[in-house]
mmCIF file of N, CA and C and ligand atoms in Angstrom:
data_model
loop_
_atom_site.group_PDB
_atom_site.id
_atom_site.type_symbol
_atom_site.label_atom_id
_atom_site.label_comp_id
_atom_site.label_asym_id
_atom_site.label_seq_id
_atom_site.Cartn_x
_atom_site.Cartn_y
_atom_site.Cartn_z
ATOM 1 N N MET A 28 110.238 103.188 79.493
ATOM 2 C CA MET A 28 110.044 103.742 80.818
ATOM 3 C C MET A 28 109.318 103.061 81.748
ATOM 4 N N SER A 29 110.235 103.030 82.534
ATOM 5 C CA SER A 29 109.956 102.047 83.994
ATOM 6 C C SER A 29 108.863 102.357 84.684
ATOM 7 N N THR A 30 107.952 101.982 85.114
ATOM 8 C CA THR A 30 106.751 101.986 86.503
ATOM 9 C C THR A 30 107.271 102.409 87.718
ATOM 10 N N ILE A 31 106.873 102.610 88.805
ATOM 11 C CA ILE A 31 107.632 102.898 90.092
ATOM 12 C C ILE A 31 107.262 101.496 90.538
ATOM 13 N N PHE A 32 106.712 100.573 90.392
ATOM 14 C CA PHE A 32 106.412 99.278 90.869
ATOM 15 C C PHE A 32 107.674 98.416 90.238
ATOM 16 N N SER A 33 107.953 98.722 89.121
ATOM 17 C CA SER A 33 109.357 97.877 88.230
ATOM 18 C C SER A 33 110.473 98.565 89.219
ATOM 19 N N LYS A 34 110.353 99.987 89.498
ATOM 20 C CA LYS A 34 111.608 100.191 90.319
ATOM 21 C C LYS A 34 111.893 99.708 91.820
ATOM 22 N N ILE A 35 110.202 99.503 92.264
ATOM 23 C CA ILE A 35 110.502 98.867 93.543
ATOM 24 C C ILE A 35 110.868 97.319 93.495
ATOM 25 N N ALA A 36 110.466 96.646 92.382
ATOM 26 C CA ALA A 36 111.008 95.019 92.543
ATOM 27 C C ALA A 36 112.296 94.971 91.950
ATOM 28 N N SER A 37 112.749 96.103 91.468
ATOM 29 C CA SER A 37 114.321 96.106 91.115
ATOM 30 C C SER A 37 115.247 96.394 92.081
ATOM 31 N N GLY A 38 114.746 97.390 93.151
ATOM 32 C CA GLY A 38 115.228 97.673 94.506
ATOM 33 C C GLY A 38 116.182 99.179 94.147
ATOM 34 N N GLU A 39 115.674 99.781 93.278
ATOM 35 C CA GLU A 39 115.653 100.969 92.577
ATOM 36 C C GLU A 39 115.206 101.976 93.542
ATOM 37 N N ILE A 40 113.902 101.759 94.130
ATOM 38 C CA ILE A 40 113.166 102.334 95.050
ATOM 39 C C ILE A 40 112.941 101.490 96.138
ATOM 40 N N PRO A 41 113.160 102.191 97.453
ATOM 41 C CA PRO A 41 113.052 100.961 98.876
ATOM 42 C C PRO A 41 111.834 100.783 98.813
ATOM 43 N N SER A 42 111.588 99.839 99.417
ATOM 44 C CA SER A 42 110.141 99.152 99.974
ATOM 45 C C SER A 42 110.347 98.234 100.991
ATOM 46 N N TYR A 43 109.313 97.972 101.837
ATOM 47 C CA TYR A 43 109.227 97.001 102.728
ATOM 48 C C TYR A 43 108.960 95.804 102.224
ATOM 49 N N LYS A 44 110.253 94.969 101.444
ATOM 50 C CA LYS A 44 110.099 93.584 101.142
ATOM 51 C C LYS A 44 109.241 92.796 101.516
ATOM 52 N N VAL A 45 108.424 91.749 101.400
ATOM 53 C CA VAL A 45 108.052 90.794 101.994
ATOM 54 C C VAL A 45 108.904 89.287 101.445
ATOM 55 N N ALA A 46 108.660 89.557 99.781
ATOM 56 C CA ALA A 46 109.138 88.206 99.279
ATOM 57 C C ALA A 46 109.361 88.545 97.967
ATOM 58 N N GLY A 47 110.091 87.638 97.221
ATOM 59 C CA GLY A 47 110.253 88.245 95.850
ATOM 60 C C GLY A 47 110.640 86.732 95.124
ATOM 61 N N ASP A 48 110.652 86.553 93.931
ATOM 62 C CA ASP A 48 110.954 85.273 92.820
ATOM 63 C C ASP A 48 111.475 85.619 91.814
ATOM 64 N N GLU A 49 111.675 84.767 90.582
ATOM 65 C CA GLU A 49 112.265 85.610 89.359
ATOM 66 C C GLU A 49 111.037 85.959 88.535
ATOM 67 N N CYS A 50 109.915 85.877 89.213
ATOM 68 C CA CYS A 50 108.432 86.425 88.404
ATOM 69 C C CYS A 50 107.924 87.277 89.010
ATOM 70 N N CYS A 51 107.785 87.289 90.359
ATOM 71 C CA CYS A 51 107.058 88.040 91.158
ATOM 72 C C CYS A 51 107.634 88.637 92.538
ATOM 73 N N TYR A 52 106.928 89.791 93.112
ATOM 74 C CA TYR A 52 107.701 90.416 94.061
ATOM 75 C C TYR A 52 106.095 91.023 95.210
ATOM 76 N N ALA A 53 106.694 90.983 96.387
ATOM 77 C CA ALA A 53 105.571 91.135 97.004
ATOM 78 C C ALA A 53 106.264 92.289 98.463
ATOM 79 N N PHE A 54 105.317 93.313 98.534
ATOM 80 C CA PHE A 54 105.936 94.440 99.475
ATOM 81 C C PHE A 54 104.799 95.116 100.165
ATOM 82 N N LEU A 55 105.098 95.680 101.351
ATOM 83 C CA LEU A 55 103.916 96.434 102.045
ATOM 84 C C LEU A 55 103.218 98.112 101.134
ATOM 85 N N ASP A 56 102.125 97.498 101.260
ATOM 86 C CA ASP A 56 101.172 98.687 100.610
ATOM 87 C C ASP A 56 102.040 99.960 101.936
ATOM 88 N N ILE A 57 102.430 101.388 100.902
ATOM 89 C CA ILE A 57 102.882 102.345 101.626
ATOM 90 C C ILE A 57 101.941 103.135 102.524
ATOM 91 N N ASN A 58 100.316 102.924 101.925
ATOM 92 C CA ASN A 58 99.224 103.829 102.775
ATOM 93 C C ASN A 58 98.310 102.407 103.172
ATOM 94 N N PRO A 59 98.895 102.144 104.175
ATOM 95 C CA PRO A 59 97.841 100.403 104.394
ATOM 96 C C PRO A 59 96.527 100.755 104.773
ATOM 97 N N ILE A 60 95.543 99.926 104.337
ATOM 98 C CA ILE A 60 94.252 100.092 105.270
ATOM 99 C C ILE A 60 94.098 99.342 106.427
ATOM 100 N N ALA A 61 95.128 98.233 106.342
ATOM 101 C CA ALA A 61 95.010 97.208 107.693
ATOM 102 C C ALA A 61 96.679 96.904 107.629
ATOM 103 N N LYS A 62 96.803 96.517 109.000
ATOM 104 C CA LYS A 62 98.299 96.118 109.335
ATOM 105 C C LYS A 62 98.421 94.742 108.510
ATOM 106 N N GLY A 63 99.678 94.674 107.769
ATOM 107 C CA GLY A 63 100.158 93.608 106.757
ATOM 108 C C GLY A 63 99.451 93.692 105.318
ATOM 109 N N HIS A 64 98.827 94.850 104.972
ATOM 110 C CA HIS A 64 98.491 95.265 104.056
ATOM 111 C C HIS A 64 99.424 94.998 102.944
ATOM 112 N N THR A 65 99.710 94.441 101.973
ATOM 113 C CA THR A 65 100.591 93.619 101.009
ATOM 114 C C THR A 65 100.277 93.984 99.638
ATOM 115 N N LEU A 66 101.051 93.914 98.531
ATOM 116 C CA LEU A 66 100.675 94.056 97.173
ATOM 117 C C LEU A 66 101.812 93.063 96.369
ATOM 118 N N VAL A 67 100.730 92.512 95.790
ATOM 119 C CA VAL A 67 101.842 91.574 94.929
ATOM 120 C C VAL A 67 101.939 91.836 93.560
ATOM 121 N N ILE A 68 102.890 91.460 92.972
ATOM 122 C CA ILE A 68 103.131 92.465 91.303
ATOM 123 C C ILE A 68 103.807 91.583 90.606
ATOM 124 N N PRO A 69 103.690 91.495 89.659
ATOM 125 C CA PRO A 69 104.920 90.346 88.075
ATOM 126 C C PRO A 69 105.855 91.277 88.022
ATOM 127 N N ARG A 70 107.083 91.198 87.867
ATOM 128 C CA ARG A 70 108.132 92.076 87.468
ATOM 129 C C ARG A 70 107.727 92.484 86.120
ATOM 130 N N LYS A 71 107.066 91.339 85.385
ATOM 131 C CA LYS A 71 106.622 92.095 83.856
ATOM 132 C C LYS A 71 105.746 92.828 83.999
ATOM 133 N N GLU A 72 105.914 94.090 83.146
ATOM 134 C CA GLU A 72 105.301 95.238 83.103
ATOM 135 C C GLU A 72 104.106 95.669 82.638
ATOM 136 N N VAL A 73 103.214 94.973 82.743
ATOM 137 C CA VAL A 73 101.767 95.463 82.336
ATOM 138 C C VAL A 73 100.423 96.093 83.271
ATOM 139 N N ASP A 74 100.036 96.947 82.420
ATOM 140 C CA ASP A 74 99.489 98.152 83.379
ATOM 141 C C ASP A 74 97.925 97.270 83.980
ATOM 142 N N TYR A 75 97.174 96.512 83.209
ATOM 143 C CA TYR A 75 96.171 95.816 83.717
ATOM 144 C C TYR A 75 95.983 94.284 84.048
ATOM 145 N N LEU A 76 95.666 94.035 85.095
ATOM 146 C CA LEU A 76 96.064 92.621 85.733
ATOM 147 C C LEU A 76 95.585 91.487 84.696
ATOM 148 N N PHE A 77 94.452 91.787 84.057
ATOM 149 C CA PHE A 77 93.885 90.752 82.994
ATOM 150 C C PHE A 77 94.424 90.772 81.792
ATOM 151 N N ASP A 78 95.191 91.498 81.652
ATOM 152 C CA ASP A 78 95.993 91.739 80.267
ATOM 153 C C ASP A 78 97.559 90.900 80.396
ATOM 154 N N LEU A 79 97.681 90.311 81.393
ATOM 155 C CA LEU A 79 98.581 89.692 81.631
ATOM 156 C C LEU A 79 98.721 88.181 80.797
ATOM 157 N N ASP A 80 99.577 87.885 80.516
ATOM 158 C CA ASP A 80 100.223 86.493 79.835
ATOM 159 C C ASP A 80 99.379 85.378 80.810
ATOM 160 N N GLU A 81 98.967 84.110 80.044
ATOM 161 C CA GLU A 81 98.495 83.068 81.194
ATOM 162 C C GLU A 81 99.335 82.932 82.128
ATOM 163 N N LYS A 82 100.603 82.546 81.735
ATOM 164 C CA LYS A 82 101.914 81.888 82.795
ATOM 165 C C LYS A 82 101.720 82.897 83.535
ATOM 166 N N THR A 83 102.298 84.267 83.336
ATOM 167 C CA THR A 83 102.313 85.266 84.524
ATOM 168 C C THR A 83 101.797 85.665 85.297
ATOM 169 N N LEU A 84 100.344 85.566 84.953
ATOM 170 C CA LEU A 84 98.942 85.745 85.883
ATOM 171 C C LEU A 84 98.783 84.273 86.726
ATOM 172 N N SER A 85 98.883 83.282 86.077
ATOM 173 C CA SER A 85 98.877 81.871 87.269
ATOM 174 C C SER A 85 100.185 82.027 88.167
ATOM 175 N N ASN A 86 101.185 82.311 87.648
ATOM 176 C CA ASN A 86 102.312 82.546 88.650
ATOM 177 C C ASN A 86 101.913 83.877 89.666
ATOM 178 N N LEU A 87 101.625 84.553 89.611
ATOM 179 C CA LEU A 87 100.966 86.035 90.291
ATOM 180 C C LEU A 87 100.240 85.453 91.156
ATOM 181 N N TRP A 88 99.143 84.276 90.690
ATOM 182 C CA TRP A 88 97.992 84.169 91.824
ATOM 183 C C TRP A 88 98.662 82.782 93.046
ATOM 184 N N LEU A 89 99.523 82.402 92.062
ATOM 185 C CA LEU A 89 100.162 80.863 92.960
ATOM 186 C C LEU A 89 101.207 81.508 93.907
ATOM 187 N N PHE A 90 101.905 82.851 93.313
ATOM 188 C CA PHE A 90 102.759 83.716 94.254
ATOM 189 C C PHE A 90 101.800 84.518 95.501
ATOM 190 N N ALA A 91 100.773 84.927 95.008
ATOM 191 C CA ALA A 91 99.518 85.429 95.797
ATOM 192 C C ALA A 91 99.124 84.602 97.284
ATOM 193 N N GLN A 92 99.144 83.524 96.915
ATOM 194 C CA GLN A 92 98.537 82.502 97.638
ATOM 195 C C GLN A 92 99.535 81.953 98.646
ATOM 196 N N LYS A 93 100.801 81.998 98.281
ATOM 197 C CA LYS A 93 101.678 81.571 99.498
ATOM 198 C C LYS A 93 101.887 83.160 100.329
ATOM 199 N N THR A 94 101.804 84.071 99.789
ATOM 200 C CA THR A 94 102.042 85.340 100.535
ATOM 201 C C THR A 94 100.723 85.427 101.537
ATOM 202 N N ALA A 95 99.523 85.224 101.217
ATOM 203 C CA ALA A 95 98.644 85.391 101.556
ATOM 204 C C ALA A 95 98.526 84.296 102.912
ATOM 205 N N LYS A 96 98.987 83.077 102.758
ATOM 206 C CA LYS A 96 99.705 82.210 103.867
ATOM 207 C C LYS A 96 100.199 82.737 105.064
ATOM 208 N N ALA A 97 101.353 83.255 104.404
ATOM 209 C CA ALA A 97 102.249 83.963 105.170
ATOM 210 C C ALA A 97 101.805 85.093 105.804
ATOM 211 N N ILE A 98 101.033 86.212 105.079
ATOM 212 C CA ILE A 98 100.144 86.978 105.996
ATOM 213 C C ILE A 98 99.248 86.554 107.048
ATOM 214 N N GLN A 99 98.659 85.149 106.954
ATOM 215 C CA GLN A 99 97.410 85.292 107.907
ATOM 216 C C GLN A 99 98.366 84.224 109.114
ATOM 217 N N ALA A 100 99.479 83.745 108.624
ATOM 218 C CA ALA A 100 100.346 83.145 109.903
ATOM 219 C C ALA A 100 101.102 84.293 110.288
ATOM 220 N N ALA A 101 101.161 85.616 110.058
ATOM 221 C CA ALA A 101 102.109 86.292 110.598
ATOM 222 C C ALA A 101 101.238 87.846 111.465
ATOM 223 N N VAL A 102 100.115 87.823 111.123
ATOM 224 C CA VAL A 102 99.490 88.783 111.396
ATOM 225 C C VAL A 102 97.759 88.159 111.504
ATOM 226 N N PRO A 103 97.348 88.617 112.809
ATOM 227 C CA PRO A 103 96.229 87.782 113.291
ATOM 228 C C PRO A 103 94.782 88.461 112.632
ATOM 229 N N CYS A 104 94.003 87.407 112.045
ATOM 230 C CA CYS A 104 93.045 87.945 111.266
ATOM 231 C C CYS A 104 92.080 86.865 110.683
ATOM 232 N N VAL A 105 91.016 86.891 110.537
ATOM 233 C CA VAL A 105 90.004 85.666 110.085
ATOM 234 C C VAL A 105 90.326 85.200 108.961
ATOM 235 N N ARG A 106 90.851 86.339 107.668
ATOM 236 C CA ARG A 106 91.118 85.721 106.298
ATOM 237 C C ARG A 106 91.825 86.832 105.601
ATOM 238 N N VAL A 107 92.221 86.797 104.819
ATOM 239 C CA VAL A 107 93.209 87.747 104.233
ATOM 240 C C VAL A 107 92.128 87.879 102.641
ATOM 241 N N GLY A 108 91.802 89.105 102.520
ATOM 242 C CA GLY A 108 91.261 89.447 101.587
ATOM 243 C C GLY A 108 91.739 90.177 100.233
ATOM 244 N N VAL A 109 91.044 89.857 99.115
ATOM 245 C CA VAL A 109 91.994 90.251 97.659
ATOM 246 C C VAL A 109 91.057 91.355 97.349
ATOM 247 N N ALA A 110 91.706 92.447 96.679
ATOM 248 C CA ALA A 110 91.187 93.507 96.166
ATOM 249 C C ALA A 110 92.307 93.745 94.781
ATOM 250 N N VAL A 111 91.624 93.874 93.606
ATOM 251 C CA VAL A 111 92.416 94.630 92.310
ATOM 252 C C VAL A 111 91.751 95.693 92.156
ATOM 253 N N LEU A 112 92.563 96.765 91.848
ATOM 254 C CA LEU A 112 92.311 98.322 91.572
ATOM 255 C C LEU A 112 93.033 98.550 90.588
ATOM 256 N N GLY A 113 93.760 99.121 90.687
ATOM 257 C CA GLY A 113 95.321 99.754 89.724
ATOM 258 C C GLY A 113 94.635 101.110 89.084
ATOM 259 N N LEU A 114 93.745 101.595 90.070
ATOM 260 C CA LEU A 114 93.562 103.468 89.671
ATOM 261 C C LEU A 114 94.616 104.412 89.618
ATOM 262 N N GLU A 115 95.306 103.689 90.733
ATOM 263 C CA GLU A 115 96.472 104.922 90.761
ATOM 264 C C GLU A 115 98.187 104.608 89.537
ATOM 265 N N VAL A 116 98.219 103.233 90.026
ATOM 266 C CA VAL A 116 99.523 102.810 89.831
ATOM 267 C C VAL A 116 99.394 102.165 88.471
ATOM 268 N N PRO A 117 99.720 102.343 87.185
ATOM 269 C CA PRO A 117 99.396 101.376 85.958
ATOM 270 C C PRO A 117 100.789 100.519 86.242
ATOM 271 N N HIS A 118 100.536 98.996 86.824
ATOM 272 C CA HIS A 118 101.493 98.119 86.922
ATOM 273 C C HIS A 118 100.819 96.938 87.361
ATOM 274 N N ALA A 119 100.260 96.130 87.027
ATOM 275 C CA ALA A 119 99.193 95.199 87.728
ATOM 276 C C ALA A 119 99.857 94.760 89.147
ATOM 277 N N HIS A 120 98.540 94.691 89.998
ATOM 278 C CA HIS A 120 99.517 94.540 91.244
ATOM 279 C C HIS A 120 97.702 94.181 91.947
ATOM 280 N N ILE A 121 97.992 92.879 92.870
ATOM 281 C CA ILE A 121 96.929 92.376 93.923
ATOM 282 C C ILE A 121 97.234 92.757 95.147
ATOM 283 N N HIS A 122 96.108 93.657 95.722
ATOM 284 C CA HIS A 122 96.116 93.772 97.328
ATOM 285 C C HIS A 122 95.568 92.405 98.194
ATOM 286 N N LEU A 123 96.361 92.531 98.813
ATOM 287 C CA LEU A 123 96.185 91.130 100.083
ATOM 288 C C LEU A 123 96.222 92.082 101.475
ATOM 289 N N ILE A 124 94.701 91.573 102.029
ATOM 290 C CA ILE A 124 94.328 92.745 103.029
ATOM 291 C C ILE A 124 94.188 91.591 103.952
ATOM 292 N N PRO A 125 94.783 91.772 105.464
ATOM 293 C CA PRO A 125 94.383 91.185 106.313
ATOM 294 C C PRO A 125 92.824 91.420 106.958
ATOM 295 N N LEU A 126 92.076 90.583 106.889
ATOM 296 C CA LEU A 126 90.696 90.845 107.198
ATOM 297 C C LEU A 126 90.180 90.372 108.603
ATOM 298 N N ASN A 127 89.180 91.068 109.269
ATOM 299 C CA ASN A 127 88.735 90.796 110.505
ATOM 300 C C ASN A 127 87.172 91.017 110.428
ATOM 301 N N SER A 128 86.899 92.083 109.481
ATOM 302 C CA SER A 128 85.282 92.495 109.777
ATOM 303 C C SER A 128 85.168 92.925 107.947
ATOM 304 N N GLU A 129 84.059 93.186 107.284
ATOM 305 C CA GLU A 129 84.022 94.020 105.948
ATOM 306 C C GLU A 129 84.700 95.280 106.066
ATOM 307 N N ALA A 130 84.328 95.968 107.009
ATOM 308 C CA ALA A 130 84.941 97.417 107.105
ATOM 309 C C ALA A 130 86.545 97.514 107.323
ATOM 310 N N ASP A 131 87.103 96.658 107.018
ATOM 311 C CA ASP A 131 88.843 96.234 107.156
ATOM 312 C C ASP A 131 89.026 96.499 105.797
ATOM 313 N N VAL A 132 88.016 96.079 104.507
ATOM 314 C CA VAL A 132 88.548 96.539 103.013
ATOM 315 C C VAL A 132 87.770 97.367 102.546
ATOM 316 N N ASP A 133 87.748 98.541 103.313
ATOM 317 C CA ASP A 133 87.256 100.002 103.012
ATOM 318 C C ASP A 133 88.264 100.620 102.538
ATOM 319 N N PHE A 134 88.654 101.085 101.222
ATOM 320 C CA PHE A 134 89.847 101.844 100.705
ATOM 321 C C PHE A 134 89.599 103.154 100.892
ATOM 322 N N LYS A 135 88.375 103.667 101.451
ATOM 323 C CA LYS A 135 88.104 105.207 101.559
ATOM 324 C C LYS A 135 88.205 105.501 103.475
ATOM 325 N N LYS A 136 88.520 104.745 103.819
ATOM 326 C CA LYS A 136 88.984 105.019 105.011
ATOM 327 C C LYS A 136 90.346 105.559 105.431
ATOM 328 N N PRO A 137 90.281 106.419 106.357
ATOM 329 C CA PRO A 137 91.765 107.264 106.722
ATOM 330 C C PRO A 137 92.848 105.715 106.756
ATOM 331 N N LYS A 138 93.847 105.841 105.845
ATOM 332 C CA LYS A 138 95.194 104.848 106.192
ATOM 333 C C LYS A 138 95.880 105.032 107.329
ATOM 334 N N LEU A 139 96.380 104.089 107.597
ATOM 335 C CA LEU A 139 96.872 103.699 109.130
ATOM 336 C C LEU A 139 98.091 104.172 108.848
ATOM 337 N N GLU A 140 98.747 104.884 110.000
ATOM 338 C CA GLU A 140 99.771 105.888 110.216
ATOM 339 C C GLU A 140 100.900 104.815 110.543
ATOM 340 N N LEU A 141 101.599 104.103 110.206
ATOM 341 C CA LEU A 141 102.619 103.347 110.783
ATOM 342 C C LEU A 141 104.099 103.893 110.849
ATOM 343 N N THR A 142 104.990 103.485 111.835
ATOM 344 C CA THR A 142 106.499 103.965 111.646
ATOM 345 C C THR A 142 107.373 102.968 111.269
ATOM 346 N N PRO A 143 108.469 103.268 110.500
ATOM 347 C CA PRO A 143 109.136 102.677 110.061
ATOM 348 C C PRO A 143 109.506 101.668 110.417
ATOM 349 N N SER A 144 109.707 101.308 111.609
ATOM 350 C CA SER A 144 109.989 100.382 111.914
ATOM 351 C C SER A 144 108.904 99.323 112.502
ATOM 352 N N GLU A 145 107.777 99.770 112.601
ATOM 353 C CA GLU A 145 106.450 99.139 112.620
ATOM 354 C C GLU A 145 106.457 98.287 111.259
ATOM 355 N N PHE A 146 106.851 98.979 109.848
ATOM 356 C CA PHE A 146 106.774 98.632 108.443
ATOM 357 C C PHE A 146 107.815 97.379 108.935
ATOM 358 N N ASP A 147 108.578 97.721 109.102
ATOM 359 C CA ASP A 147 110.029 96.810 108.933
ATOM 360 C C ASP A 147 109.682 95.381 109.448
ATOM 361 N N ALA A 148 109.207 95.358 110.858
ATOM 362 C CA ALA A 148 108.916 94.252 112.068
ATOM 363 C C ALA A 148 107.401 93.439 110.847
ATOM 364 N N ILE A 149 106.531 94.161 110.246
ATOM 365 C CA ILE A 149 105.206 93.613 109.770
ATOM 366 C C ILE A 149 106.187 92.930 108.394
ATOM 367 N N ALA A 150 106.951 93.434 107.617
ATOM 368 C CA ALA A 150 107.294 92.659 106.869
ATOM 369 C C ALA A 150 108.317 91.627 106.907
ATOM 370 N N LYS A 151 109.193 91.485 108.011
ATOM 371 C CA LYS A 151 109.989 90.687 108.290
ATOM 372 C C LYS A 151 109.390 89.366 109.010
ATOM 373 N N ALA A 152 107.998 90.105 109.598
ATOM 374 C CA ALA A 152 107.421 88.879 110.291
ATOM 375 C C ALA A 152 106.650 87.924 109.134
ATOM 376 N N ILE A 153 106.112 88.330 107.970
ATOM 377 C CA ILE A 153 105.640 87.924 106.891
ATOM 378 C C ILE A 153 106.685 87.406 106.138
ATOM 379 N N GLY A 154 107.645 87.710 105.792
ATOM 380 C CA GLY A 154 108.318 87.489 105.180
ATOM 381 C C GLY A 154 109.446 85.718 105.703
ATOM 382 N N GLU A 155 109.479 86.030 107.064
ATOM 383 C CA GLU A 155 109.610 85.083 107.595
ATOM 384 C C GLU A 155 108.893 83.762 107.785
ATOM 385 N N LYS A 156 107.597 83.597 107.134
ATOM 386 C CA LYS A 156 106.840 82.718 107.402
ATOM 387 C C LYS A 156 106.468 82.548 105.506
ATOM 388 N N TRP A 157 107.090 83.165 105.023
ATOM 389 C CA TRP A 157 106.705 83.005 103.502
ATOM 390 C C TRP A 157 107.203 81.710 102.845
ATOM 391 N N GLY A 158 106.406 81.072 102.492
ATOM 392 C CA GLY A 158 106.886 79.671 101.826
ATOM 393 C C GLY A 158 107.133 78.279 103.037
ATOM 394 N N LYS A 159 106.919 78.708 104.157
ATOM 395 C CA LYS A 159 106.952 77.757 105.047
ATOM 396 C C LYS A 159 105.463 77.181 105.725
ATOM 397 N N VAL A 160 104.257 77.749 105.189
ATOM 398 C CA VAL A 160 103.365 77.633 105.505
ATOM 399 C C VAL A 160 102.334 77.230 104.073
HETATM 400 P P1 LIG B 22 96.076 101.100 92.805
HETATM 401 O O1 LIG B 22 96.541 101.430 92.309
HETATM 402 O O2 LIG B 22 94.473 101.849 92.970
HETATM 403 O O3 LIG B 22 95.521 99.494 93.428
HETATM 404 O O4 LIG B 22 96.655 101.981 94.198
HETATM 405 C C1 LIG B 22 98.019 101.639 94.282
HETATM 406 C C2 LIG B 22 98.421 101.290 95.662
HETATM 407 O O5 LIG B 22 99.629 101.087 95.650
HETATM 408 C C3 LIG B 22 97.848 102.002 97.041
HETATM 409 O O6 LIG B 22 97.052 101.562 98.055
HETATM 410 C C4 LIG B 22 99.352 103.069 97.267
HETATM 411 O O7 LIG B 22 99.225 103.397 98.326
HETATM 412 C C5 LIG B 22 100.182 102.008 97.113
HETATM 413 N N1 LIG B 22 101.646 102.477 96.638
HETATM 414 C C6 LIG B 22 101.769 103.564 95.836
HETATM 415 N N2 LIG B 22 103.300 103.865 95.776
HETATM 416 C C7 LIG B 22 103.539 102.889 96.764
HETATM 417 C C8 LIG B 22 104.950 102.649 97.416
HETATM 418 N N3 LIG B 22 106.097 103.455 96.680
HETATM 419 N N4 LIG B 22 105.245 101.809 98.008
HETATM 420 C C9 LIG B 22 104.236 100.987 98.511
HETATM 421 N N5 LIG B 22 103.059 101.110 98.264
HETATM 422 C C10 LIG B 22 102.748 102.045 97.264
#
């Protein structure tokens, strides 16, 4: 059985793609807590991040690093924060969240409501920086 994130990584379910390679995929969180809130996932289907094999886990973190640099270049922020929850979707993923203050990483606050064209523009802006910074 495929997880929703596997279907996103394979293109079966649409997403606002930021970047992808043979191991990993990055896309915008559909319920963002900040503009540029991005998820990075391994294509391999493993529920819990810390159950990933060493090679996939290290590839994922290196992929997250490139993605975070691209986010920082595209979205004004002080830093890119990292969170690992996995309480909703049983497919390992890392949240990358542009931060300007501690409050920006509050998962309980109301989610941002962005239009499809706003999502598209953010994904495109981050994607254009990916691998160049
Ligand atoms: P968690 O598993 O607790 O880390 O939360 C899963 C995250 O995935 C939430 O922030 C959701 O908004 C996000 N999410 C769930 N479905 C989708 C989807 N189809 N596209 C983008 N983000 C999603």
